[in-house]
Amino acid sequence: MEVVGQIVSGKVGEILIRQKSGESIELGDLLVVEEGSSLLILQVFDLCYGSQIPPSARELLAGIKLEGFDAGLEFLEPELRNYVMATVKAIARVSSDRKDIKIPKILPHFFSSVRRIEKEDLAFLTKPSNPVYLGKVRSGSKIIDVDIYLNAKDTFRHHILIPATTGRGKSNLVKVMLWSVLGQGTVGALVLDPHDEYYGRHDKGLKDHPKAKDNVLYYSSNPPAGTNTLIVNLKSITPRHFQGIVTFTDPQQDAIKLYYNRFNEDWIENIVRGVDVNGVAPRTLEVLQRKFDTVLGVFLDDSGNLRCRNRVFSDSAGMTTISDIVNALENGKIVIIDTSHLSDEAELLIGSIIVNEIFHRYQAYKSVGELDTKPTVAVVLEEAPRVLSSEVLATVGDNIYSTVAREGRKFNIGLIAITQLTSLIPRPILANMNTKIILGNEMAIERRAVIDSAAQDLSEDERNIASLDKGEAIVTSIFTKFAVPIQIPLFEEYIEQTTSKEQKGKMVFVG
Amino acid sequence: MIQVYKFAHLADCHLGANRDPVLEDLELAAFKKALDSCLEEKVDFIVITGDLFHANIPDMHIANEAVKKVKEVRDKNIPIYAIYGSHDYSPNETSMIDILDSAGLIKKIVKGEVTGGKLKLEFFIDPKTKAKLVGISARKVGLEKSYFEILDRTSLERESGFKIFMFHSALSELKPEYLSQMESIPVSLLPRGFDYYAGGHIHQHSELSLPDYKRIVYPGTLFAGYPRDFEESAKGVKRGFYIVSFEEKIVDVKFKEVPVCEYVYFEYDASNKNSIQARKELLEELEKIQAEKKLVVVKIKGELSGGKTSDISSTEIRSLLIEKGATYVSINRYGLTSKEYSAIKTIGGDILMIENKLFRENIGTIKITDEALKGEKGTKLAVDLLKILRQEQKLGEKKNDYIERIQKQALDVLRLQEVFT
């Protein structure tokens, strides 16, 4: 056993270890105390200096060196007198067969020797069924060759929050996760992609997965060959899709109800065409027309034809777009919607139409006892506070995303919410997000918001979180016994290991 | 002065689809009337985008009648350009379409070869108008998608002149809602920037426009390929073809209706009535219909509160309406069920939908322990397997290679490769 330190004092949740000279214990390091044949895993959350020399003597010695009285002056037996103290907490007790772990309830033996964690110590981290890959275990900044998987069906259903500031690798993580579940058929995912980075139009992306052809659908208003044009028929939109996404005054809502009751699926067309309906003031109709022009981009041209500025909404095409997408999700496929050319509201509206449809379908499946045969559906939502912040929910009201956050678990639907600003999301919703994959964040208020709603006690981990580099993360989940520090692989490197060249046979063309 | 040319665009004539003599006559009448209309309009050429016949080798009487009419048009120096549809496709080029092509009565315009993994197509140029035609024929159950996926679009897009792209596939973005389960291709697989996209396969006429694909046109069926087409016609869908005028660009596109009979549509909801009440009420209602010289479509739906669905007799309904002078009676009772009768019924617009539903419902009645064979997973497995087993022998493929290919693909789908290797 290569000892790196020794327990010298402390209490539950705050054990002090003296570092052996020549060793460098890092923040976030995983250390082990062997207790017979079982192990106790410790994690470092703070570091400080320790010294046997009184402070006044140290200050005097520093002065002598700095002022040049005796530049060669050294401490007597410095490795004994000066050292580093690591503050650690016990995070897991591992059984002697390494198959079982428990939350530690007693302190390690006083004065125990401590060593670094090794791959074999983590044998209890096995690959579950329906695995979603997150990365390798990380001890400080060192990578341990142990893969971390969670059960995708369970984890996605219980929602995932990915909090981090820009450039910490949020989309890289989600791409790695989706790549690992692609083709399993047990998990469908809807990705609303405002930066058009998941499919890999120009670089590597989910399109490069060996099973992508049958399992990835990509919709864009400017689709590359072989992918789908994003066109949603206006008939697919009902008033409830706008709920919590677009603000309407009471008279406007009343008008919408009247048009919907009278024209059913043609309600938007008739509003845009300005067809009079009793009880709707001309002024209200004009405002609604302007709103639909702003949100949907639909308007009447000089010849009286219905047109759409962003070409995403149509009165003639796209009749099956929503059902095609929902069918694909229901069949465990990944659907990526490139919303990079759309306004925020249009993006959220398209998401709302799809999520509403899948939500109500899954509700119906549950009522007839068929839900268990369906894949779990995850909705990847960038900048989640756009629809989940306290302010939005208070002013615009609940929307389908907040409904999924609260009730989705019952219906096998979960959110993968990505955000820089966790503090804006109300606590009840954060509490429902049972897995949090925490990447680096410089903002203390945001770190606190994540820590306060974590599945494990991370009250001492603020420094750990603040010191996370790009690709480093901490996974806290009801599906893990402790908060696991991980290193997320770079997507491009990760997929190299799983991509193989497809052998294509010669095709004979029959005209 | 630039000359204005005209061409006609027909598709999905489905000659030979209807075995009943009355329908067979109407089907041929529609075809003859459409070609007569082309002659009246003095079109410069005709394009037929698939499924001229309902089978690759149709009934000889039908073939004979069709050939006579085609010859009449050809004798007036109006060329007919065609592609295979999913019904008259032949992997060995032994379809009626090929016979007509060999006889010089029509011209199959699809020509190309796969080189370097890319499908390179050659344009056919109409000698008179210099219009450039190119296209991809259909294969069974949407298998032509693999051709589109390797199509060298760039060379086709670069070509100048008035260009027509002929295809016989549903486009995902333009499918009507009732065909949501139909195999389709995304429009992005078509080459961009053609003047006219002449489509076939969708049985309702439609004209649509998308960015880079200005004019995508489906003429729909001329008469009917399936009973569902009668229902749509009876509900008011017009049947016919398109006449397109062009100079260097399209000048005008108009739909030319080809009516061959009058329709009556009658729908009856039997919900919450027992079979005796429903039969009585239905027959009373049918008595009121003006059926003389009309093709009558009767749709019966709903769940009977008691009795058998067979208590409502199709023969009785048909006799009543024929006595009232109907030329033909089409009855759709797939939506009729009874609380006392639990045999599996299928409701669906197309074959794929029906197959899906049949698998799903039948799987529910069988006791299976393997999760992979249950529910949606089992349905998907069955559908995927059926898709593979449907594949035909490729041109030039040896029988043993064909068997080996199908076996390999089937084992892949069943995930049994390791067991058999």
PDB file of N, CA and C in Angstrom, chain A residues 183-186 211 213 221-229 231 265 311 316-321 323-324 327 330-331 333 365 373-374 506-511, chain B residues 84 89-91 93 108 110-114 119 121 137 146-147 149-150 153 172-177 180-181 186-189 192 208 210-211 376-377 395 415:
ATOM      1  N   GLY A 183     -29.730   3.778 -30.615  1.00  0.00           N
ATOM      2  CA  GLY A 183     -29.880   2.417 -31.150  1.00  0.00           C
ATOM      3  C   GLY A 183     -30.325   1.402 -30.115  1.00  0.00           C
ATOM      4  N   GLN A 184     -30.345   1.792 -28.843  1.00  0.00           N
ATOM      5  CA  GLN A 184     -30.813   0.842 -27.815  1.00  0.00           C
ATOM      6  C   GLN A 184     -32.307   0.585 -27.940  1.00  0.00           C
ATOM      7  N   GLY A 185     -33.022   1.605 -28.404  1.00  0.00           N
ATOM      8  CA  GLY A 185     -34.468   1.453 -28.592  1.00  0.00           C
ATOM      9  C   GLY A 185     -35.284   1.619 -27.334  1.00  0.00           C
ATOM     10  N   THR A 186     -34.614   1.791 -26.211  1.00  0.00           N
ATOM     11  CA  THR A 186     -35.361   1.907 -24.957  1.00  0.00           C
ATOM     12  C   THR A 186     -35.514   3.361 -24.505  1.00  0.00           C
ATOM     13  N   LYS A 211     -25.467   3.437 -36.064  1.00  0.00           N
ATOM     14  CA  LYS A 211     -26.900   3.136 -36.171  1.00  0.00           C
ATOM     15  C   LYS A 211     -27.731   4.391 -36.449  1.00  0.00           C
ATOM     16  N   LYS A 213     -28.541   5.925 -39.184  1.00  0.00           N
ATOM     17  CA  LYS A 213     -29.453   5.923 -40.330  1.00  0.00           C
ATOM     18  C   LYS A 213     -30.884   5.552 -39.925  1.00  0.00           C
ATOM     19  N   SER A 221     -34.704  23.823 -41.261  1.00  0.00           N
ATOM     20  CA  SER A 221     -35.309  24.604 -42.344  1.00  0.00           C
ATOM     21  C   SER A 221     -34.364  24.654 -43.536  1.00  0.00           C
ATOM     22  N   ASN A 222     -33.144  24.212 -43.334  1.00  0.00           N
ATOM     23  CA  ASN A 222     -32.175  24.164 -44.427  1.00  0.00           C
ATOM     24  C   ASN A 222     -31.500  22.783 -44.360  1.00  0.00           C
ATOM     25  N   PRO A 223     -32.239  21.745 -44.736  1.00  0.00           N
ATOM     26  CA  PRO A 223     -31.747  20.386 -44.444  1.00  0.00           C
ATOM     27  C   PRO A 223     -30.674  19.906 -45.423  1.00  0.00           C
ATOM     28  N   PRO A 224     -29.641  19.246 -44.916  1.00  0.00           N
ATOM     29  CA  PRO A 224     -28.714  18.597 -45.840  1.00  0.00           C
ATOM     30  C   PRO A 224     -29.420  17.400 -46.497  1.00  0.00           C
ATOM     31  N   ALA A 225     -28.881  16.936 -47.631  1.00  0.00           N
ATOM     32  CA  ALA A 225     -29.536  15.862 -48.374  1.00  0.00           C
ATOM     33  C   ALA A 225     -29.801  14.656 -47.482  1.00  0.00           C
ATOM     34  N   GLY A 226     -30.996  14.149 -47.586  1.00  0.00           N
ATOM     35  CA  GLY A 226     -31.355  12.943 -46.844  1.00  0.00           C
ATOM     36  C   GLY A 226     -32.002  13.224 -45.508  1.00  0.00           C
ATOM     37  N   THR A 227     -32.005  14.486 -45.096  1.00  0.00           N
ATOM     38  CA  THR A 227     -32.655  14.820 -43.820  1.00  0.00           C
ATOM     39  C   THR A 227     -33.955  15.573 -44.104  1.00  0.00           C
ATOM     40  N   ASN A 228     -34.684  15.831 -43.040  1.00  0.00           N
ATOM     41  CA  ASN A 228     -36.047  16.346 -43.227  1.00  0.00           C
ATOM     42  C   ASN A 228     -36.145  17.859 -43.140  1.00  0.00           C
ATOM     43  N   THR A 229     -37.023  18.399 -43.974  1.00  0.00           N
ATOM     44  CA  THR A 229     -37.294  19.837 -43.892  1.00  0.00           C
ATOM     45  C   THR A 229     -38.202  20.077 -42.694  1.00  0.00           C
ATOM     46  N   ILE A 231     -40.986  21.555 -41.369  1.00  0.00           N
ATOM     47  CA  ILE A 231     -42.218  22.264 -41.742  1.00  0.00           C
ATOM     48  C   ILE A 231     -43.341  21.742 -40.855  1.00  0.00           C
ATOM     49  N   GLU A 265     -59.217  23.125 -36.550  1.00  0.00           N
ATOM     50  CA  GLU A 265     -57.796  23.151 -36.908  1.00  0.00           C
ATOM     51  C   GLU A 265     -57.423  24.314 -37.830  1.00  0.00           C
ATOM     52  N   ARG A 311     -40.545  30.021 -43.181  1.00  0.00           N
ATOM     53  CA  ARG A 311     -40.837  28.812 -43.967  1.00  0.00           C
ATOM     54  C   ARG A 311     -40.961  27.556 -43.108  1.00  0.00           C
ATOM     55  N   SER A 316     -50.077  24.179 -46.084  1.00  0.00           N
ATOM     56  CA  SER A 316     -50.291  23.044 -46.992  1.00  0.00           C
ATOM     57  C   SER A 316     -49.360  21.868 -46.705  1.00  0.00           C
ATOM     58  N   ALA A 317     -48.105  22.137 -46.396  1.00  0.00           N
ATOM     59  CA  ALA A 317     -47.147  21.038 -46.184  1.00  0.00           C
ATOM     60  C   ALA A 317     -47.020  20.719 -44.686  1.00  0.00           C
ATOM     61  N   GLY A 318     -46.241  19.700 -44.415  1.00  0.00           N
ATOM     62  CA  GLY A 318     -45.922  19.350 -43.022  1.00  0.00           C
ATOM     63  C   GLY A 318     -47.071  18.755 -42.235  1.00  0.00           C
ATOM     64  N   MET A 319     -47.994  18.115 -42.941  1.00  0.00           N
ATOM     65  CA  MET A 319     -49.170  17.548 -42.252  1.00  0.00           C
ATOM     66  C   MET A 319     -48.777  16.444 -41.269  1.00  0.00           C
ATOM     67  N   THR A 320     -47.711  15.704 -41.596  1.00  0.00           N
ATOM     68  CA  THR A 320     -47.371  14.561 -40.729  1.00  0.00           C
ATOM     69  C   THR A 320     -46.094  14.794 -39.921  1.00  0.00           C
ATOM     70  N   THR A 321     -45.544  16.004 -39.998  1.00  0.00           N
ATOM     71  CA  THR A 321     -44.268  16.250 -39.312  1.00  0.00           C
ATOM     72  C   THR A 321     -44.357  15.904 -37.827  1.00  0.00           C
ATOM     73  N   SER A 323     -46.571  14.067 -36.168  1.00  0.00           N
ATOM     74  CA  SER A 323     -46.799  12.640 -35.878  1.00  0.00           C
ATOM     75  C   SER A 323     -45.572  11.820 -36.241  1.00  0.00           C
ATOM     76  N   ASP A 324     -44.847  12.201 -37.304  1.00  0.00           N
ATOM     77  CA  ASP A 324     -43.607  11.476 -37.642  1.00  0.00           C
ATOM     78  C   ASP A 324     -42.602  11.579 -36.490  1.00  0.00           C
ATOM     79  N   ASN A 327     -43.887   9.620 -33.437  1.00  0.00           N
ATOM     80  CA  ASN A 327     -43.741   8.173 -33.683  1.00  0.00           C
ATOM     81  C   ASN A 327     -42.289   7.745 -33.510  1.00  0.00           C
ATOM     82  N   GLU A 330     -41.417   7.608 -29.914  1.00  0.00           N
ATOM     83  CA  GLU A 330     -42.084   6.457 -29.324  1.00  0.00           C
ATOM     84  C   GLU A 330     -41.397   5.145 -29.721  1.00  0.00           C
ATOM     85  N   ASN A 331     -40.599   5.211 -30.780  1.00  0.00           N
ATOM     86  CA  ASN A 331     -39.857   4.022 -31.200  1.00  0.00           C
ATOM     87  C   ASN A 331     -38.404   4.075 -30.746  1.00  0.00           C
ATOM     88  N   LYS A 333     -36.150   6.564 -30.927  1.00  0.00           N
ATOM     89  CA  LYS A 333     -35.171   7.233 -31.789  1.00  0.00           C
ATOM     90  C   LYS A 333     -34.830   8.615 -31.234  1.00  0.00           C
ATOM     91  N   TYR A 365     -51.447   5.858 -22.967  1.00  0.00           N
ATOM     92  CA  TYR A 365     -50.864   4.518 -22.817  1.00  0.00           C
ATOM     93  C   TYR A 365     -50.927   4.067 -21.361  1.00  0.00           C
ATOM     94  N   THR A 373     -44.361  -0.696 -21.941  1.00  0.00           N
ATOM     95  CA  THR A 373     -43.749  -1.221 -23.173  1.00  0.00           C
ATOM     96  C   THR A 373     -43.114  -0.103 -23.997  1.00  0.00           C
ATOM     97  N   LYS A 374     -43.283   1.134 -23.568  1.00  0.00           N
ATOM     98  CA  LYS A 374     -42.798   2.283 -24.360  1.00  0.00           C
ATOM     99  C   LYS A 374     -41.431   2.750 -23.875  1.00  0.00           C
ATOM    100  N   LYS A 506     -22.120  -3.706 -53.502  1.00  0.00           N
ATOM    101  CA  LYS A 506     -22.327  -2.999 -54.767  1.00  0.00           C
ATOM    102  C   LYS A 506     -23.819  -3.002 -55.087  1.00  0.00           C
ATOM    103  N   MET A 507     -24.325  -1.864 -55.493  1.00  0.00           N
ATOM    104  CA  MET A 507     -25.744  -1.776 -55.781  1.00  0.00           C
ATOM    105  C   MET A 507     -25.979  -1.828 -57.287  1.00  0.00           C
ATOM    106  N   VAL A 508     -26.990  -2.602 -57.670  1.00  0.00           N
ATOM    107  CA  VAL A 508     -27.350  -2.655 -59.090  1.00  0.00           C
ATOM    108  C   VAL A 508     -28.543  -1.738 -59.282  1.00  0.00           C
ATOM    109  N   PHE A 509     -28.475  -0.874 -60.292  1.00  0.00           N
ATOM    110  CA  PHE A 509     -29.546   0.085 -60.513  1.00  0.00           C
ATOM    111  C   PHE A 509     -30.520  -0.439 -61.560  1.00  0.00           C
ATOM    112  N   VAL A 510     -31.798  -0.427 -61.187  1.00  0.00           N
ATOM    113  CA  VAL A 510     -32.838  -0.801 -62.151  1.00  0.00           C
ATOM    114  C   VAL A 510     -33.641   0.453 -62.462  1.00  0.00           C
ATOM    115  N   GLY A 511     -33.639   0.844 -63.706  1.00  0.00           N
ATOM    116  CA  GLY A 511     -34.382   2.058 -64.095  1.00  0.00           C
ATOM    117  C   GLY A 511     -35.818   1.731 -64.316  1.00  0.00           C
TER     118      GLY A 511
ATOM    119  N   TYR B  84     -41.406   3.447 -63.799  1.00  0.00           N
ATOM    120  CA  TYR B  84     -42.147   2.425 -63.066  1.00  0.00           C
ATOM    121  C   TYR B  84     -42.786   3.039 -61.829  1.00  0.00           C
ATOM    122  N   TYR B  89     -43.590  -2.105 -61.276  1.00  0.00           N
ATOM    123  CA  TYR B  89     -42.133  -2.281 -61.263  1.00  0.00           C
ATOM    124  C   TYR B  89     -41.766  -3.745 -61.498  1.00  0.00           C
ATOM    125  N   SER B  90     -40.687  -3.950 -62.214  1.00  0.00           N
ATOM    126  CA  SER B  90     -40.168  -5.310 -62.359  1.00  0.00           C
ATOM    127  C   SER B  90     -38.652  -5.264 -62.194  1.00  0.00           C
ATOM    128  N   PRO B  91     -38.105  -6.059 -61.264  1.00  0.00           N
ATOM    129  CA  PRO B  91     -36.654  -6.017 -61.058  1.00  0.00           C
ATOM    130  C   PRO B  91     -35.891  -6.568 -62.261  1.00  0.00           C
ATOM    131  N   GLU B  93     -36.900  -6.113 -65.426  1.00  0.00           N
ATOM    132  CA  GLU B  93     -37.333  -5.335 -66.591  1.00  0.00           C
ATOM    133  C   GLU B  93     -38.219  -6.169 -67.521  1.00  0.00           C
ATOM    134  N   LYS B 108     -39.349   4.726 -71.505  1.00  0.00           N
ATOM    135  CA  LYS B 108     -38.907   4.747 -70.101  1.00  0.00           C
ATOM    136  C   LYS B 108     -37.699   5.664 -70.030  1.00  0.00           C
ATOM    137  N   VAL B 110     -35.736   6.538 -67.447  1.00  0.00           N
ATOM    138  CA  VAL B 110     -34.722   6.393 -66.393  1.00  0.00           C
ATOM    139  C   VAL B 110     -33.506   5.647 -66.934  1.00  0.00           C
ATOM    140  N   LYS B 111     -32.371   6.313 -66.910  1.00  0.00           N
ATOM    141  CA  LYS B 111     -31.143   5.675 -67.365  1.00  0.00           C
ATOM    142  C   LYS B 111     -30.007   6.153 -66.455  1.00  0.00           C
ATOM    143  N   GLY B 112     -29.250   5.215 -65.957  1.00  0.00           N
ATOM    144  CA  GLY B 112     -28.134   5.614 -65.106  1.00  0.00           C
ATOM    145  C   GLY B 112     -27.350   4.417 -64.655  1.00  0.00           C
ATOM    146  N   GLU B 113     -26.285   4.679 -63.934  1.00  0.00           N
ATOM    147  CA  GLU B 113     -25.502   3.571 -63.389  1.00  0.00           C
ATOM    148  C   GLU B 113     -24.830   4.000 -62.085  1.00  0.00           C
ATOM    149  N   VAL B 114     -24.518   3.001 -61.282  1.00  0.00           N
ATOM    150  CA  VAL B 114     -23.860   3.282 -60.010  1.00  0.00           C
ATOM    151  C   VAL B 114     -22.358   3.152 -60.223  1.00  0.00           C
ATOM    152  N   LEU B 119     -25.009   7.176 -57.735  1.00  0.00           N
ATOM    153  CA  LEU B 119     -25.893   6.902 -58.853  1.00  0.00           C
ATOM    154  C   LEU B 119     -25.882   8.103 -59.795  1.00  0.00           C
ATOM    155  N   LEU B 121     -27.342   9.711 -63.081  1.00  0.00           N
ATOM    156  CA  LEU B 121     -28.468   9.593 -64.013  1.00  0.00           C
ATOM    157  C   LEU B 121     -28.207  10.420 -65.262  1.00  0.00           C
ATOM    158  N   SER B 137     -37.377   5.461 -60.838  1.00  0.00           N
ATOM    159  CA  SER B 137     -38.571   4.619 -60.746  1.00  0.00           C
ATOM    160  C   SER B 137     -38.786   4.158 -59.312  1.00  0.00           C
ATOM    161  N   SER B 146     -33.077   3.830 -51.379  1.00  0.00           N
ATOM    162  CA  SER B 146     -31.633   3.574 -51.420  1.00  0.00           C
ATOM    163  C   SER B 146     -31.005   4.179 -52.673  1.00  0.00           C
ATOM    164  N   TYR B 147     -31.772   4.286 -53.759  1.00  0.00           N
ATOM    165  CA  TYR B 147     -31.258   4.954 -54.961  1.00  0.00           C
ATOM    166  C   TYR B 147     -31.110   6.465 -54.706  1.00  0.00           C
ATOM    167  N   GLU B 149     -30.628   7.883 -51.979  1.00  0.00           N
ATOM    168  CA  GLU B 149     -29.559   8.173 -51.012  1.00  0.00           C
ATOM    169  C   GLU B 149     -28.181   8.255 -51.663  1.00  0.00           C
ATOM    170  N   ILE B 150     -28.026   7.571 -52.793  1.00  0.00           N
ATOM    171  CA  ILE B 150     -26.697   7.620 -53.443  1.00  0.00           C
ATOM    172  C   ILE B 150     -26.737   8.453 -54.729  1.00  0.00           C
ATOM    173  N   ARG B 153     -26.655  14.274 -57.009  1.00  0.00           N
ATOM    174  CA  ARG B 153     -27.549  15.400 -57.241  1.00  0.00           C
ATOM    175  C   ARG B 153     -26.840  16.566 -57.910  1.00  0.00           C
ATOM    176  N   SER B 172     -41.909  12.979 -47.404  1.00  0.00           N
ATOM    177  CA  SER B 172     -42.278  13.074 -45.977  1.00  0.00           C
ATOM    178  C   SER B 172     -42.955  14.400 -45.652  1.00  0.00           C
ATOM    179  N   GLU B 173     -42.426  15.480 -46.206  1.00  0.00           N
ATOM    180  CA  GLU B 173     -42.931  16.802 -45.854  1.00  0.00           C
ATOM    181  C   GLU B 173     -44.299  17.084 -46.459  1.00  0.00           C
ATOM    182  N   LEU B 174     -44.675  16.294 -47.454  1.00  0.00           N
ATOM    183  CA  LEU B 174     -45.909  16.607 -48.176  1.00  0.00           C
ATOM    184  C   LEU B 174     -46.957  15.508 -48.094  1.00  0.00           C
ATOM    185  N   LYS B 175     -46.720  14.518 -47.250  1.00  0.00           N
ATOM    186  CA  LYS B 175     -47.681  13.423 -47.128  1.00  0.00           C
ATOM    187  C   LYS B 175     -48.965  13.915 -46.493  1.00  0.00           C
ATOM    188  N   PRO B 176     -50.111  13.478 -47.031  1.00  0.00           N
ATOM    189  CA  PRO B 176     -51.347  13.810 -46.310  1.00  0.00           C
ATOM    190  C   PRO B 176     -51.402  13.038 -44.989  1.00  0.00           C
ATOM    191  N   GLU B 177     -52.182  13.565 -44.070  1.00  0.00           N
ATOM    192  CA  GLU B 177     -52.189  13.005 -42.718  1.00  0.00           C
ATOM    193  C   GLU B 177     -52.586  11.524 -42.688  1.00  0.00           C
ATOM    194  N   SER B 180     -49.784   8.922 -42.969  1.00  0.00           N
ATOM    195  CA  SER B 180     -48.618   9.174 -42.116  1.00  0.00           C
ATOM    196  C   SER B 180     -47.738   7.933 -41.940  1.00  0.00           C
ATOM    197  N   GLN B 181     -48.318   6.748 -42.074  1.00  0.00           N
ATOM    198  CA  GLN B 181     -47.523   5.525 -41.886  1.00  0.00           C
ATOM    199  C   GLN B 181     -46.824   5.079 -43.173  1.00  0.00           C
ATOM    200  N   PRO B 186     -37.433  12.109 -47.577  1.00  0.00           N
ATOM    201  CA  PRO B 186     -37.429  13.562 -47.375  1.00  0.00           C
ATOM    202  C   PRO B 186     -37.170  14.270 -48.700  1.00  0.00           C
ATOM    203  N   VAL B 187     -37.753  15.427 -48.843  1.00  0.00           N
ATOM    204  CA  VAL B 187     -37.635  16.152 -50.109  1.00  0.00           C
ATOM    205  C   VAL B 187     -36.168  16.491 -50.416  1.00  0.00           C
ATOM    206  N   SER B 188     -35.354  16.572 -49.369  1.00  0.00           N
ATOM    207  CA  SER B 188     -33.945  16.940 -49.580  1.00  0.00           C
ATOM    208  C   SER B 188     -33.185  15.887 -50.380  1.00  0.00           C
ATOM    209  N   LEU B 189     -33.780  14.710 -50.592  1.00  0.00           N
ATOM    210  CA  LEU B 189     -33.113  13.703 -51.425  1.00  0.00           C
ATOM    211  C   LEU B 189     -33.316  13.974 -52.910  1.00  0.00           C
ATOM    212  N   ARG B 192     -32.094  19.768 -56.327  1.00  0.00           N
ATOM    213  CA  ARG B 192     -32.747  21.071 -56.192  1.00  0.00           C
ATOM    214  C   ARG B 192     -32.852  21.783 -57.543  1.00  0.00           C
ATOM    215  N   LEU B 208     -47.534  21.633 -54.667  1.00  0.00           N
ATOM    216  CA  LEU B 208     -46.897  22.206 -53.493  1.00  0.00           C
ATOM    217  C   LEU B 208     -45.583  22.870 -53.834  1.00  0.00           C
ATOM    218  N   LEU B 210     -41.814  24.195 -52.022  1.00  0.00           N
ATOM    219  CA  LEU B 210     -40.904  24.275 -50.883  1.00  0.00           C
ATOM    220  C   LEU B 210     -39.675  25.060 -51.335  1.00  0.00           C
ATOM    221  N   PRO B 211     -38.914  25.597 -50.385  1.00  0.00           N
ATOM    222  CA  PRO B 211     -37.699  26.305 -50.802  1.00  0.00           C
ATOM    223  C   PRO B 211     -36.829  25.375 -51.661  1.00  0.00           C
ATOM    224  N   GLU B 376     -44.644  -2.990 -28.617  1.00  0.00           N
ATOM    225  CA  GLU B 376     -44.101  -2.218 -29.737  1.00  0.00           C
ATOM    226  C   GLU B 376     -42.830  -2.841 -30.283  1.00  0.00           C
ATOM    227  N   LYS B 377     -42.010  -3.383 -29.370  1.00  0.00           N
ATOM    228  CA  LYS B 377     -40.746  -3.990 -29.808  1.00  0.00           C
ATOM    229  C   LYS B 377     -41.035  -5.161 -30.737  1.00  0.00           C
ATOM    230  N   LEU B 395     -31.350  -7.784 -59.857  1.00  0.00           N
ATOM    231  CA  LEU B 395     -30.957  -8.107 -61.223  1.00  0.00           C
ATOM    232  C   LEU B 395     -29.513  -8.628 -61.211  1.00  0.00           C
ATOM    233  N   ARG B 415     -31.346 -10.409 -34.328  1.00  0.00           N
ATOM    234  CA  ARG B 415     -30.167 -10.406 -33.456  1.00  0.00           C
ATOM    235  C   ARG B 415     -29.759 -11.839 -33.099  1.00  0.00           C
TER     236      ARG B 415
END
